[in-house]
Structures are given as C-alpha cells and as structure tokens.
Coordinates of C-alpha atoms in Angstrom, one line a residue:
X16 CA 85.4 121.8 114.8
X17 CA 87.4 123.6 117.5
X18 CA 91.1 123.8 117.4
X19 CA 92.9 121.2 119.4
X20 CA 93.7 122.1 123.0
X21 CA 97.2 123.1 124.0
X22 CA 99.0 120.2 125.5
X23 CA 98.0 117.5 123.0
X24 CA 101.3 117.0 121.2
X25 CA 101.7 114.0 118.9
X26 CA 103.4 111.1 120.6
X27 CA 107.1 111.0 119.8
X28 CA 106.9 107.4 118.5
X29 CA 104.5 108.4 115.7
X30 CA 106.4 109.1 112.5
X31 CA 104.8 111.8 110.2
X32 CA 101.0 111.7 110.3
X33 CA 100.8 115.3 111.5
X34 CA 97.6 116.1 109.5
X35 CA 95.9 112.9 110.7
X36 CA 96.8 113.6 114.3
X37 CA 95.6 117.2 114.1
X38 CA 92.2 116.1 112.6
X39 CA 91.7 113.4 115.2
X40 CA 92.5 115.7 118.2
X41 CA 90.2 118.4 116.7
X42 CA 87.3 115.9 116.5
X43 CA 88.0 114.2 119.8
X44 CA 88.2 117.4 121.8
X45 CA 85.2 119.3 120.3
X46 CA 83.3 120.5 123.4
X47 CA 79.9 121.0 121.8
X48 CA 77.0 119.0 123.3
X49 CA 75.8 115.8 121.7
X50 CA 77.7 112.5 121.0
X51 CA 79.4 112.5 117.6
X52 CA 80.7 109.8 115.3
X53 CA 84.0 109.5 113.4
X54 CA 85.1 106.7 111.1
X55 CA 88.8 105.8 110.6
X56 CA 89.8 103.3 107.9
X57 CA 92.8 102.2 106.0
X58 CA 94.4 98.9 104.9
X59 CA 96.2 96.8 107.5
X60 CA 99.4 97.9 109.0
X61 CA 99.2 101.6 108.2
X62 CA 99.5 102.6 111.8
X63 CA 95.8 103.3 112.5
X64 CA 95.9 101.5 115.9
X65 CA 99.1 103.4 116.8
X66 CA 97.4 106.7 116.1
X67 CA 94.2 105.9 117.9
X68 CA 95.9 104.3 121.0
X69 CA 98.1 107.4 121.2
X70 CA 95.0 109.6 121.0
X71 CA 93.1 107.7 123.7
X72 CA 96.1 107.8 126.0
X73 CA 96.8 111.5 125.4
X74 CA 93.2 112.5 126.0
X75 CA 92.3 110.0 128.7
X76 CA 89.8 108.2 126.6
X77 CA 88.7 104.6 126.0
X78 CA 90.4 102.3 123.5
X79 CA 88.7 99.0 122.8
X80 CA 90.4 96.6 120.3
X81 CA 87.7 94.2 119.0
X82 CA 88.5 90.6 118.3
X83 CA 86.9 87.8 116.3
X84 CA 84.6 86.6 119.1
X85 CA 80.9 85.9 119.7
X86 CA 78.7 88.8 120.7
X87 CA 78.5 87.6 124.3
X88 CA 82.3 87.5 124.8
X89 CA 82.9 90.8 123.0
X90 CA 80.3 92.5 125.3
X91 CA 82.1 91.0 128.4
X92 CA 85.4 92.4 127.2
X93 CA 83.8 95.8 126.4
X94 CA 82.3 95.9 129.9
X95 CA 85.8 95.2 131.4
X96 CA 87.2 98.1 129.4
X97 CA 84.5 100.4 130.8
X98 CA 85.3 99.2 134.3
X99 CA 88.9 100.0 133.7
X100 CA 88.1 103.5 132.5
X101 CA 85.5 104.4 135.2
X102 CA 86.9 102.5 138.1
X103 CA 83.3 101.5 138.9
X104 CA 81.3 98.3 138.4
X105 CA 79.4 98.0 135.2
X106 CA 76.1 96.0 134.9
X107 CA 76.3 92.9 132.6
X108 CA 75.2 93.7 129.1
X109 CA 72.7 91.4 127.4
X110 CA 73.4 92.9 124.0
X111 CA 74.6 96.1 122.3
X112 CA 71.2 97.7 123.0
X113 CA 72.3 97.8 126.6
X114 CA 76.0 98.6 126.0
X115 CA 75.8 101.6 123.6
X116 CA 73.4 103.7 125.7
X117 CA 75.5 102.9 128.8
X118 CA 78.6 104.0 127.0
X119 CA 77.1 107.3 126.0
X120 CA 75.8 108.0 129.5
X121 CA 79.1 107.0 131.1
X122 CA 80.8 110.2 129.8
X123 CA 78.4 112.5 131.6
X124 CA 79.3 116.1 130.9
X125 CA 82.9 115.3 129.9
X126 CA 84.3 115.1 126.4
X127 CA 85.5 111.5 126.1
X128 CA 87.0 109.9 123.0
X129 CA 86.0 106.3 122.6
X130 CA 87.9 104.2 120.0
X131 CA 86.4 100.9 118.9
X132 CA 89.2 99.3 116.8
X133 CA 88.6 96.6 114.2
X134 CA 84.9 97.4 114.3
X135 CA 84.2 95.0 111.4
X136 CA 84.8 92.1 113.8
X137 CA 81.9 93.3 116.0
X138 CA 79.6 93.8 113.0
X139 CA 80.3 90.3 111.7
X140 CA 79.0 88.9 115.1
X141 CA 76.4 91.6 115.6
X142 CA 75.1 92.8 112.2
X143 CA 72.6 95.2 113.9
X144 CA 75.3 97.2 115.7
X145 CA 75.5 100.0 113.2
X146 CA 71.7 100.5 113.4
X147 CA 71.9 100.6 117.2
X148 CA 74.6 103.3 117.1
X149 CA 72.5 105.2 114.6
X150 CA 69.5 105.1 116.8
X151 CA 71.4 106.3 119.9
X152 CA 73.0 109.1 117.9
X153 CA 69.7 110.3 116.6
X154 CA 67.0 112.6 118.1
X155 CA 65.9 111.2 121.5
X156 CA 68.8 108.8 121.7
X157 CA 71.2 108.5 124.6
X158 CA 73.8 110.4 122.6
X159 CA 71.9 113.6 122.7
X160 CA 72.9 114.3 126.3
X161 CA 76.5 112.9 125.9
X162 CA 79.8 114.4 124.7
X163 CA 81.2 111.0 123.7
X164 CA 83.4 111.2 120.6
X165 CA 83.0 107.7 119.2
X166 CA 85.6 106.6 116.6
X167 CA 85.0 103.4 114.7
X168 CA 88.1 102.0 113.1
X169 CA 88.8 99.1 110.7
X170 CA 91.0 97.5 108.1
X171 CA 88.4 95.6 106.1
X172 CA 88.0 98.4 103.5
X173 CA 84.8 97.0 101.9
X174 CA 83.1 96.9 105.3
X175 CA 84.3 100.4 106.4
X176 CA 83.5 101.9 103.1
X177 CA 80.0 100.5 103.3
X178 CA 79.3 102.0 106.8
X179 CA 78.6 105.4 105.4
X180 CA 77.4 104.6 101.9
X181 CA 74.0 104.4 100.2
X182 CA 71.3 103.3 102.5
X183 CA 73.6 102.2 105.3
X184 CA 72.3 103.1 108.8
X185 CA 75.2 105.4 109.7
X186 CA 75.1 107.4 106.4
X187 CA 74.9 111.1 107.3
X188 CA 75.8 110.4 111.0
X189 CA 79.6 110.7 110.8
X190 CA 81.1 114.1 111.5
X191 CA 84.6 113.0 110.8
X192 CA 86.1 110.5 108.3
X193 CA 89.8 109.7 108.0
X194 CA 91.5 107.3 105.7
X195 CA 95.0 106.5 106.8
X196 CA 97.0 105.9 103.6
X197 CA 100.5 104.4 103.2
X198 CA 103.3 107.0 103.3
X199 CA 104.0 108.7 100.0
X200 CA 107.2 107.7 98.3
X201 CA 109.3 110.6 99.8
X202 CA 108.1 110.1 103.3
X203 CA 108.6 106.3 102.9
X204 CA 112.3 107.0 102.0
X205 CA 112.7 109.0 105.2
X206 CA 110.9 106.4 107.3
X207 CA 113.2 103.7 106.0
X208 CA 116.3 106.0 106.5
X209 CA 117.2 105.7 102.8
X210 CA 119.0 108.6 101.3
X211 CA 120.0 107.1 97.9
X212 CA 117.0 107.9 95.6
X213 CA 117.6 104.8 93.3
X214 CA 117.6 102.5 96.3
X215 CA 114.5 104.3 97.8
X216 CA 112.6 103.8 94.5
X217 CA 113.6 100.1 94.4
X218 CA 112.6 99.4 98.0
X219 CA 109.3 101.3 97.5
X220 CA 108.5 99.2 94.5
X221 CA 108.6 96.1 96.8
X222 CA 107.1 97.3 100.2
X223 CA 105.5 100.6 99.3
X224 CA 104.8 103.0 102.2
X225 CA 103.3 100.7 104.8
X226 CA 105.1 101.5 108.1
X227 CA 104.6 98.1 109.8
X228 CA 106.6 96.3 107.1
X229 CA 109.8 97.8 108.5
X230 CA 109.0 98.0 112.2
X231 CA 107.1 94.8 112.9
X232 CA 107.5 92.4 110.0
X233 CA 111.2 93.0 109.2
X234 CA 112.4 94.1 112.7
X235 CA 114.1 97.2 111.2
X236 CA 116.1 95.3 108.5
X237 CA 116.8 97.9 105.9
X238 CA 119.2 97.6 102.9
X239 CA 122.5 99.2 103.8
X240 CA 123.1 100.5 100.2
X241 CA 122.4 99.8 96.6
X242 CA 124.7 96.7 96.6
X243 CA 122.7 95.3 99.5
X244 CA 119.3 95.5 97.7
X245 CA 119.4 92.0 96.2
X246 CA 120.6 90.4 99.4
X247 CA 117.9 92.3 101.3
X248 CA 115.1 91.1 99.0
X249 CA 116.4 87.5 99.5
X250 CA 116.6 87.7 103.3
X251 CA 113.3 89.5 103.8
X252 CA 110.4 89.3 101.4
X253 CA 111.6 86.0 99.8
X254 CA 112.4 84.4 103.1
X255 CA 109.7 82.1 104.5
X256 CA 111.0 82.8 108.0
X257 CA 109.8 86.4 107.9
X258 CA 106.1 87.5 108.4
X259 CA 106.4 89.6 105.3
X260 CA 106.7 86.5 103.2
X261 CA 103.0 85.7 103.5
X262 CA 101.6 89.2 103.9
X263 CA 100.4 89.7 100.4
X264 CA 98.2 86.6 100.8
X265 CA 96.7 87.9 104.0
X266 CA 95.8 91.3 102.5
X267 CA 93.3 89.5 100.3
X268 CA 92.2 86.9 102.8
X269 CA 91.0 89.5 105.3
X270 CA 88.5 91.2 103.0
X271 CA 85.1 89.7 104.1
X272 CA 83.4 90.0 100.7
X273 CA 85.9 87.8 99.0
X274 CA 84.3 84.3 98.7
X275 CA 86.5 82.8 96.0
X276 CA 90.1 83.7 96.7
X277 CA 91.4 81.9 93.7
X278 CA 89.4 84.1 91.3
X279 CA 90.6 87.3 93.0
X280 CA 94.2 86.1 93.0
X281 CA 93.8 85.4 89.3
X282 CA 92.5 88.9 88.7
X283 CA 95.5 90.4 90.5
X284 CA 97.9 88.1 88.7
X285 CA 96.4 89.3 85.4
X286 CA 97.0 93.0 86.3
X287 CA 100.5 92.2 87.6
X288 CA 101.3 90.6 84.2
X289 CA 100.3 93.9 82.4
X290 CA 96.7 93.0 81.5
X291 CA 95.1 96.2 82.8
X292 CA 91.8 96.5 81.0
X293 CA 88.6 94.6 82.1
X294 CA 88.7 92.8 78.7
X295 CA 92.3 91.9 79.0
X296 CA 91.9 90.6 82.6
X297 CA 88.9 88.5 81.6
X298 CA 90.8 87.0 78.7
X299 CA 93.9 86.3 80.8
X300 CA 91.9 84.3 83.4
X301 CA 89.5 82.6 80.9
X302 CA 86.3 84.3 81.9
X303 CA 83.8 86.5 80.1
X304 CA 84.0 90.3 80.7
X305 CA 80.8 90.4 82.7
X306 CA 82.1 87.7 85.0
X307 CA 85.0 89.8 86.2
X308 CA 82.9 93.0 86.8
X309 CA 82.0 91.9 90.4
X310 CA 85.5 90.9 91.5
X311 CA 86.9 94.1 90.0
X312 CA 84.4 96.1 92.0
X313 CA 85.2 94.3 95.2
X314 CA 88.9 94.7 94.8
X315 CA 88.3 98.5 94.1
X316 CA 86.2 98.8 97.3
X317 CA 88.9 96.9 99.2
X318 CA 91.4 99.5 97.9
X319 CA 93.6 96.7 96.4
X320 CA 92.9 97.8 92.8
X321 CA 92.7 101.3 91.5
X322 CA 90.7 102.1 88.3
X323 CA 92.4 104.9 86.4
X324 CA 90.6 106.6 83.5
X325 CA 92.4 107.1 80.2
X326 CA 92.6 110.9 80.1
X327 CA 92.4 111.0 76.2
X328 CA 89.8 108.4 75.5
X329 CA 86.5 108.7 77.3
X330 CA 85.0 105.4 78.6
X331 CA 88.4 103.7 78.6
X332 CA 90.1 102.8 81.9
X333 CA 93.1 100.8 83.2
X334 CA 93.5 99.0 86.4
X335 CA 96.6 98.9 88.6
X336 CA 97.3 97.2 91.9
X337 CA 97.4 99.7 94.8
X338 CA 99.7 97.7 97.1
X339 CA 103.2 97.2 95.7
X340 CA 103.7 94.1 97.8
X341 CA 100.8 92.4 96.0
X342 CA 102.3 93.2 92.6
X343 CA 105.7 91.8 93.8
X344 CA 104.0 88.7 95.1
X345 CA 101.9 88.1 91.9
X346 CA 104.8 88.8 89.5
X347 CA 107.7 87.2 91.4
X348 CA 106.5 84.9 94.2
X349 CA 103.3 83.2 93.3
X350 CA 104.6 81.0 90.5
X351 CA 107.6 79.9 92.6
X352 CA 105.8 79.5 95.9
X353 CA 106.8 75.9 96.5
X354 CA 110.5 76.6 95.9
X355 CA 110.4 79.7 98.1
X356 CA 108.8 77.8 100.9
X357 CA 111.7 75.4 100.8
X358 CA 114.2 78.4 101.2
X359 CA 115.1 78.8 97.5
X360 CA 114.8 82.6 97.5
X361 CA 118.3 83.2 96.1
X362 CA 117.8 80.9 93.1
X363 CA 114.3 82.3 92.5
X364 CA 115.5 85.9 92.6
X365 CA 118.4 85.4 90.2
X366 CA 115.9 84.1 87.6
X367 CA 113.2 86.7 88.4
X368 CA 115.4 89.9 88.4
X369 CA 114.6 90.9 84.8
X370 CA 110.9 90.3 85.4
X371 CA 111.1 92.4 88.5
X372 CA 112.5 95.4 86.6
X373 CA 109.9 95.2 83.8
X374 CA 106.7 94.1 85.6
X375 CA 107.3 95.6 89.0
X376 CA 109.7 98.5 89.1
X377 CA 108.9 100.0 85.7
X378 CA 105.2 100.4 86.2
X379 CA 105.7 101.4 89.9
X380 CA 108.2 104.1 88.8
X381 CA 105.5 105.5 86.5
X382 CA 103.1 105.7 89.5
X383 CA 105.8 107.5 91.5
X384 CA 106.3 110.0 88.6
X385 CA 102.5 110.7 88.6
X386 CA 102.6 111.2 92.4
X387 CA 105.4 113.7 91.8
X388 CA 103.3 115.6 89.2
X389 CA 100.2 115.7 91.5
X390 CA 102.2 117.4 94.2
X391 CA 104.3 119.6 91.9
X392 CA 104.6 123.3 92.5
X393 CA 102.5 125.2 90.0
X394 CA 105.7 126.7 88.6
X395 CA 106.9 123.2 87.4
X396 CA 104.2 122.9 84.7
X397 CA 103.0 126.5 84.5
X398 CA 99.9 126.1 86.6
X399 CA 98.3 123.9 89.3
X400 CA 97.4 120.4 88.2
X401 CA 93.7 119.7 88.0
X402 CA 94.1 116.0 87.0
X403 CA 97.1 113.7 86.6
X404 CA 97.0 110.3 85.0
X405 CA 98.0 108.5 81.8
X406 CA 96.4 108.0 78.4
X407 CA 96.8 106.7 74.9
X408 CA 97.0 109.0 71.8
X409 CA 96.1 107.3 68.5
X410 CA 98.4 108.2 65.6
X411 CA 96.4 107.1 62.5
X412 CA 99.0 108.3 60.0
X413 CA 101.7 106.1 61.4
X414 CA 99.2 103.4 62.5
X415 CA 100.5 103.4 66.0
X416 CA 99.5 104.5 69.5
X417 CA 101.5 106.8 71.7
X418 CA 101.4 106.0 75.4
X419 CA 101.6 109.0 77.6
X420 CA 102.7 107.9 81.1
X421 CA 102.3 111.2 82.9
X422 CA 99.6 113.5 81.6
X423 CA 99.0 116.7 83.6
X424 CA 95.7 118.5 82.8
X425 CA 94.7 122.0 84.1
X426 CA 91.4 122.2 86.0
X427 CA 88.5 122.0 83.5
X428 CA 86.9 125.4 82.6
X429 CA 83.4 125.4 81.3
X430 CA 83.1 126.3 77.6
X431 CA 86.9 126.2 77.0
X432 CA 89.1 123.5 75.5
X433 CA 90.8 121.3 78.2
X434 CA 94.3 122.7 78.7
X435 CA 97.2 120.2 78.9
X436 CA 100.0 121.4 81.2
X437 CA 102.4 118.5 80.5
X438 CA 102.9 115.3 78.6
X439 CA 105.4 112.9 80.0
X440 CA 107.2 109.7 79.2
X441 CA 108.8 107.5 81.9
X442 CA 111.7 105.1 81.6
X443 CA 113.1 103.4 84.7
X444 CA 116.3 101.7 83.3
X445 CA 116.8 103.5 80.0
X446 CA 118.8 106.6 79.3
X447 CA 116.4 109.0 77.5
X448 CA 117.2 111.0 74.4
X449 CA 115.6 113.4 71.8
X450 CA 113.5 110.6 70.3
X451 CA 111.4 110.5 73.4
X452 CA 110.8 114.2 73.2
X453 CA 109.8 113.9 69.5
X454 CA 107.3 111.2 70.3
X455 CA 105.8 113.6 73.0
X456 CA 105.8 116.4 70.5
X457 CA 103.9 114.2 68.0
X458 CA 101.3 113.4 70.7
X459 CA 101.0 117.1 71.4
X460 CA 100.2 117.9 67.8
X461 CA 97.6 115.0 67.6
X462 CA 95.9 116.2 70.8
X463 CA 95.7 119.7 69.5
X464 CA 93.8 118.4 66.4
X465 CA 91.5 116.6 68.9
X466 CA 90.6 119.9 70.5
X467 CA 92.9 120.0 73.5
X468 CA 94.8 123.2 74.3
X469 CA 98.4 122.1 74.0
X470 CA 99.9 125.4 73.2
X471 CA 102.0 125.7 76.4
X472 CA 102.4 122.0 77.3
X473 CA 105.6 121.0 79.0
X474 CA 107.2 117.9 77.5
X475 CA 108.6 116.0 80.4
X476 CA 111.0 113.1 80.4
X477 CA 111.2 111.1 83.6
X478 CA 114.1 108.7 83.9
X479 CA 115.7 106.5 86.6
X480 CA 118.8 106.1 84.4
X481 CA 119.5 109.7 83.2
X482 CA 119.5 111.6 80.0
X483 CA 121.9 111.7 77.1
X484 CA 124.1 114.7 76.4
X485 CA 122.2 115.8 73.3
X486 CA 119.0 115.9 75.2
X487 CA 120.5 117.8 78.1
X488 CA 122.3 120.3 75.8
X489 CA 119.2 120.9 73.7
X490 CA 116.9 121.7 76.6
X491 CA 114.3 124.4 75.9
X492 CA 111.7 126.0 78.2
X493 CA 109.0 123.6 77.1
X494 CA 111.2 120.5 77.9
X495 CA 111.6 119.3 81.4
X496 CA 114.0 116.5 82.5
X497 CA 113.1 114.9 85.8
X498 CA 115.6 112.4 87.3
X499 CA 115.6 110.6 90.6
X500 CA 117.2 113.6 92.4
X501 CA 114.4 115.8 91.4
X502 CA 111.7 113.2 92.3
X503 CA 113.2 112.8 95.8
X504 CA 114.0 116.5 96.5
X505 CA 112.0 118.1 99.2

C-alpha cells in the first residue's frame, strides 16, 4: 500500500487511534487500479464509526450507515447517499445486483473510499450481498475498472469474523482488515483524565477501555479522586437512569448467533463467579460439558470470552470475560437487578463491595499485569516476550498446585527447551512479602525438572497494595517488584 497523502491529518476529535488512522488512510488512498475491499470490525462503542466518518469526510468519500430495514428501504437510502455524493440522479435499484456495479462505476477514475457501516444489518436482510460483492470484485466484475476503496464495517463480531473465514464468499478478497480494540489500560487512563494509578485500575475494572462509555453513555462523568470512586459507581453504572446501566445486556443481545440468551448469560455468570474451565462452567449451569461447547465457541467468536491456554499444562485452558462491564454486571448487578431498577444502587453497592474486589478487580488486575508484561521492554525480563499468559504448576511433594498469574515465555526455539523469562504472582489488595517470592522459586525449580529453561527467570511480584520492607530490602537482580506506578508509567 502507498503511503498516505500529505494533508490527511487525523481529525482532532479522535483520541489516540494513530495506527488505525494511518492504516485506513493508506488503504483508502491507494491509487492502483481495481476496486479493493477492506473489513473493519470491533465490538460496539469502540469508535469505529467515528474513525470511518472522519475518513470519509477527510477524503471526500461516501459514508453509508446501514439500519435494520428491509432490502427495498435500504436500497432507497443507499441511492439517496449516492445522489448526495455525486449530485446527479441515480436510477432506482431493484436489488444489490443493480446497486453494487453502479457504485463501482460511479467512482470513474477517481480513488473513492466508500464506507458501509453496520454491514451485518444489510446481510441480515440480503444474505446474498457478500456473494454479489465477491462477483463484482472478481475478474470481469465491475470493480476491475474502478478505484473504489470499499470498507465494510460492523459490530456483530460473529458476522464480521465469518465474512472472511472458511468458505465465505469474500474469503481472499479483502486487502485490508482492521479490528478496533478497546483502549489499553494506560491509554484508557489518559482518555478518562485519571492520573491516580489506583483509581485508574479501579475504573478500568468496571468500564474497561471503551471510549463511548465516557463520552456518550456517562456524559463525561468521571470520578474526581479515589474518594469519589464509590459514589461514581453508584451514580453511573448502578443508576437505572444512565444508558450504561443496561449496556452489558445489550452487548450480548446484539450478537445474531445467540438464540438462547439465558444460556449465554448463565455461561458468562459462571465465568464471572470464577468457574473458568469448560467442565467448571458446565457444572455451574447444570449442563453436560458437550452442551456448553457451542455457546463457548459463539462467545469466543463474538469476542466476549477469551480462551487462554495454560502455559504449563498442554490441553488445559481457562476462559475469561473480555469486556470488564460484563464481568461487573454478572458479579454485581444481575443478582440484584430488581433492587437496582428501583434505585437501590447505594444499598446494593455497600453489600457488594467485597465481592467487587475479589471477583472483579482482583482477576482484572491480573489481566492488566499480563498486558504490562506483553508490552514490556526486553530489558525488563532479559529478552522480548514470545508468549504471556498464566498457568498452574503441580507440586506433588506438597500435594498442592502453584498458580502462576503472569508467566512470560521467550519465543520458542526448535530443538531447545522452552525458556521462561519470568514467573509472576499478582495481588491487588495485599502487601506482598518474601513468602510470595519463595512460592515462585518453588515453581521455578519444579518447572526446571519438567524440562523448561528457568535458569535466568525473573521472579516478579505485582501488587496494587505495595511490598513489605523485608522484600524491598532483600531485592536481588532476579526479583522484580511491580507496583501501580510502574504499571502506569509511560
């Protein structure tokens, strides 16, 4: 792809998203002949439409936001958009077989970005649309003489993921694919204008890095300081008068493949309660393991669940909820929904505060620490991370298991033992001491027996509450203490 032209600066209202903007501009301004296809996806409210509207405006392109309408009405609105763009009359379209070739011919010799937002709505009403686009992009299609840069965008992750997979018509046709993720925990703190790392971590464990939660759903209501965190929770996410109150339910409802919402909510509730294996989830909801396989797969495809392998036990994996707001809803809100709808947020929160720290903030803080390790400078662990995750180390002699919350592995090298760069334990609200290091050292010895290269492993303690004097005084090169200040340092 060609470099973006001079004079396409990112709109000032767009926070961050520099890499996404650069990629979109590069795709949308590629002057080579032939229409091309790009796919942009991401869960609701990540700012995809913001980005794409900004792109279409900056480059003089077409932006068409699809709605849940019949094919006939959608085609009429699409024609209106083309009239607005060209300033000329457009013949009525009988179907998309008329509309797509007309769109590709409309550009003529010009490079024109065309954004179709919420594309899954159109596919729902017109299942053959992807095949029509494929045909027109193929040899002999109307796209061969066009320089249209067509961007299909959507929030229904199962639909968008399926567009380019397996035997789907558009597989192999897309020259650009972008997933717009939530902001990382550091960028989220900047976006919310929070400078206190502890407050930033607490807020992130509730709302994650979704930009619209601050701008649109909470009308810029941010906690003033740590003392304002509890009142902020009560007046925002637990307040039935804010749109954020019902958001977690909508995230599940919009996924088109979900036919039985109660089953999917039960699976998410199981994970939020700490049942993170497929067997544990099945047991919690009273189903057989094979009966939860499909809902687990759909929730993964929808990017609502993440399946994370156990780095030390092959074939084992744990599930975690990708969206913090869903964890918060399942752990805190769902069981008290009737009281919350009547405005009982303050009473519910006082009874749920301890559960929030153990079921929401604790596991979320572990995920933040893993994110820190993934992006860490190679000097932090003595090499670039190849894989970061968690795992369980069996200790047969003591008849226990040692949970490693942050395991950092070097890239695999063929024929050589897998090198462990770091083993870490995470505690959100507990001051860490030498006992935590000793447990990590025991795991290090056990993994060496298993055939891992643990010789230079850094033993890392991650704490939201700090470290005792003895641990700080006894620091050695192979021990690293990571507190909130380090996690949030740029």
